[in-house]
Every structure is written in C-alpha cells, then in structure tokens.
CSV table of C-alpha atoms in Angstrom, one decimal:
chain,number,residue,atom,x,y,z
A,1,UNK,CA,122.5,-33.2,-78.9
A,2,UNK,CA,126.1,-32.0,-79.1
A,3,UNK,CA,125.3,-28.6,-77.8
A,4,UNK,CA,127.3,-27.5,-74.7
A,5,UNK,CA,125.3,-25.8,-72.0
A,6,UNK,CA,126.2,-23.2,-69.4
A,7,UNK,CA,124.6,-23.8,-66.0
A,8,UNK,CA,124.1,-20.7,-63.9
A,9,UNK,CA,123.5,-21.2,-60.2
A,10,UNK,CA,120.6,-19.2,-58.9
A,11,UNK,CA,120.4,-18.2,-55.2
A,12,UNK,CA,118.0,-21.1,-54.7
A,13,UNK,CA,120.7,-23.4,-56.3
A,14,UNK,CA,118.3,-24.2,-59.1
A,15,UNK,CA,120.0,-24.1,-62.6
A,16,UNK,CA,119.0,-22.1,-65.5
A,17,UNK,CA,120.4,-23.1,-68.9
A,18,UNK,CA,121.6,-20.7,-71.6
A,19,UNK,CA,122.8,-22.3,-74.9
A,20,UNK,CA,126.3,-21.0,-75.7
A,21,UNK,CA,125.2,-18.7,-78.6
A,22,UNK,CA,123.1,-16.7,-76.0
A,23,UNK,CA,126.2,-16.1,-73.9
A,24,UNK,CA,127.7,-13.7,-76.4
A,25,UNK,CA,127.4,-10.0,-75.9
A,26,UNK,CA,125.7,-7.7,-78.4
A,27,UNK,CA,127.5,-7.7,-81.7
A,28,UNK,CA,129.3,-4.4,-81.5
A,29,UNK,CA,130.9,-4.8,-84.9
A,30,UNK,CA,127.4,-4.0,-86.2
A,31,UNK,CA,127.2,-0.8,-84.2
A,32,UNK,CA,125.6,2.0,-86.4
A,33,UNK,CA,125.6,5.4,-84.8
A,34,UNK,CA,122.0,6.6,-84.0
A,35,UNK,CA,120.5,3.1,-84.1
A,36,UNK,CA,119.6,0.7,-81.4
A,37,UNK,CA,121.0,-2.9,-81.3
A,38,UNK,CA,118.8,-5.8,-80.3
A,39,UNK,CA,119.8,-9.2,-79.0
A,40,UNK,CA,117.7,-12.0,-77.5
A,41,UNK,CA,118.7,-14.3,-74.7
A,42,UNK,CA,116.7,-17.5,-74.3
A,43,UNK,CA,116.6,-18.7,-70.7
A,44,UNK,CA,115.5,-22.4,-70.3
A,45,UNK,CA,114.3,-24.0,-67.1
A,46,UNK,CA,114.6,-27.8,-67.3
A,47,UNK,CA,113.3,-28.4,-63.8
A,48,UNK,CA,109.9,-29.3,-62.4
A,49,UNK,CA,110.0,-26.1,-60.3
A,50,UNK,CA,109.5,-22.5,-61.1
A,51,UNK,CA,112.7,-20.4,-61.0
A,52,UNK,CA,112.9,-16.6,-60.5
A,53,UNK,CA,115.5,-14.7,-62.4
A,54,UNK,CA,116.9,-11.1,-62.5
A,55,UNK,CA,119.3,-9.7,-65.0
A,56,UNK,CA,121.7,-6.9,-64.1
A,57,UNK,CA,124.3,-5.0,-66.2
A,58,UNK,CA,127.4,-3.0,-65.5
A,59,UNK,CA,126.1,-0.3,-67.8
A,60,UNK,CA,122.3,0.2,-67.0
A,61,UNK,CA,122.1,3.6,-68.8
A,62,UNK,CA,123.5,2.0,-72.0
A,63,UNK,CA,121.2,-1.1,-72.1
A,64,UNK,CA,117.5,-1.9,-71.6
A,65,UNK,CA,116.7,-5.4,-70.6
A,66,UNK,CA,113.1,-6.6,-71.0
A,67,UNK,CA,112.0,-8.3,-68.8
A,68,UNK,CA,114.8,-7.6,-66.4
A,69,UNK,CA,113.3,-10.0,-63.9
A,70,UNK,CA,110.6,-12.7,-63.9
A,71,UNK,CA,109.7,-16.3,-63.4
A,72,UNK,CA,110.7,-19.2,-65.7
A,73,UNK,CA,107.9,-21.7,-65.3
A,74,UNK,CA,108.8,-25.4,-64.9
A,75,UNK,CA,110.1,-26.9,-68.1
A,76,UNK,CA,109.7,-23.7,-70.1
A,77,UNK,CA,111.7,-21.0,-71.8
A,78,UNK,CA,111.7,-17.2,-71.4
A,79,UNK,CA,112.9,-14.8,-74.2
A,80,UNK,CA,114.7,-11.7,-72.8
A,81,UNK,CA,115.5,-8.8,-75.0
A,82,UNK,CA,118.7,-6.8,-74.5
A,83,UNK,CA,118.6,-3.4,-76.3
A,84,UNK,CA,121.7,-1.3,-76.6
A,85,UNK,CA,120.5,2.4,-76.7
A,86,UNK,CA,121.4,4.4,-79.8
A,87,UNK,CA,124.9,5.9,-79.5
A,88,UNK,CA,125.7,9.4,-80.8
A,89,UNK,CA,129.4,8.6,-81.0
A,90,UNK,CA,131.5,5.5,-80.8
A,91,UNK,CA,132.2,4.6,-77.2
A,92,UNK,CA,135.8,5.2,-76.0
A,93,UNK,CA,136.0,1.5,-75.1
A,94,UNK,CA,134.6,0.3,-78.4
A,95,UNK,CA,137.4,-2.1,-79.2
A,96,UNK,CA,137.8,-3.4,-75.6
A,97,UNK,CA,134.2,-3.2,-74.3
A,98,UNK,CA,133.9,-4.5,-70.8
A,99,UNK,CA,130.1,-4.3,-70.4
A,100,UNK,CA,128.8,-7.3,-68.6
A,101,UNK,CA,125.5,-9.0,-67.7
A,102,UNK,CA,124.7,-11.1,-64.7
A,103,UNK,CA,121.7,-13.4,-64.3
A,104,UNK,CA,120.7,-14.2,-60.7
C-alpha cells in the first residue's frame, strides 16, 4: 500500500499497528484558550488473537484518553480519543511540549 507502519511490542510480544499519521501528538498550533482539543488514534490488530492494550501519558491531568485500556479483537480496529483539557493560559512549554503517550 505504500504506507509505513509502526509496530509496537506489547508485553505479550504481539504487535499492534498504528499508521504514521496517528503517531503525531495533538496539534498544539490549533490551541485555543478555553477549548478542548480532540485527536483520534486508530489501533489495528492484524493478528488472529485478541490483544489487550493500555495507554498512558506523562501528563494525566492535562489529557483524557477514552478508552485508556481495552481489548483489540482479532483482525479489528479500535478508535481511541485523546482529549486535551481546555487551557486557561498557554502552557509554559508550549513551543517545546514534551508530553508523551505510551501504548502497552
């Protein structure tokens, strides 16, 4: 297909696939004070087995992840919403944001 894929090793050593566009963080250049930002991550499971996942962030008070854990059924996809809470002022690290997400 021409799309590159990122494989993430789960503790069970079963891969989940995230297409590259889903690896980007929330688009902070669209940050509007007082409004939430929403991004969607599509997790694909190409295997014949179910795979459990859990998503963690380095800034849990700043983001809501729904669902933050779950099961990707065999040969299926799961949509995960990442919501950046409304900000009252621009974060001090706005230009060099180091917030990260980890999928286990």
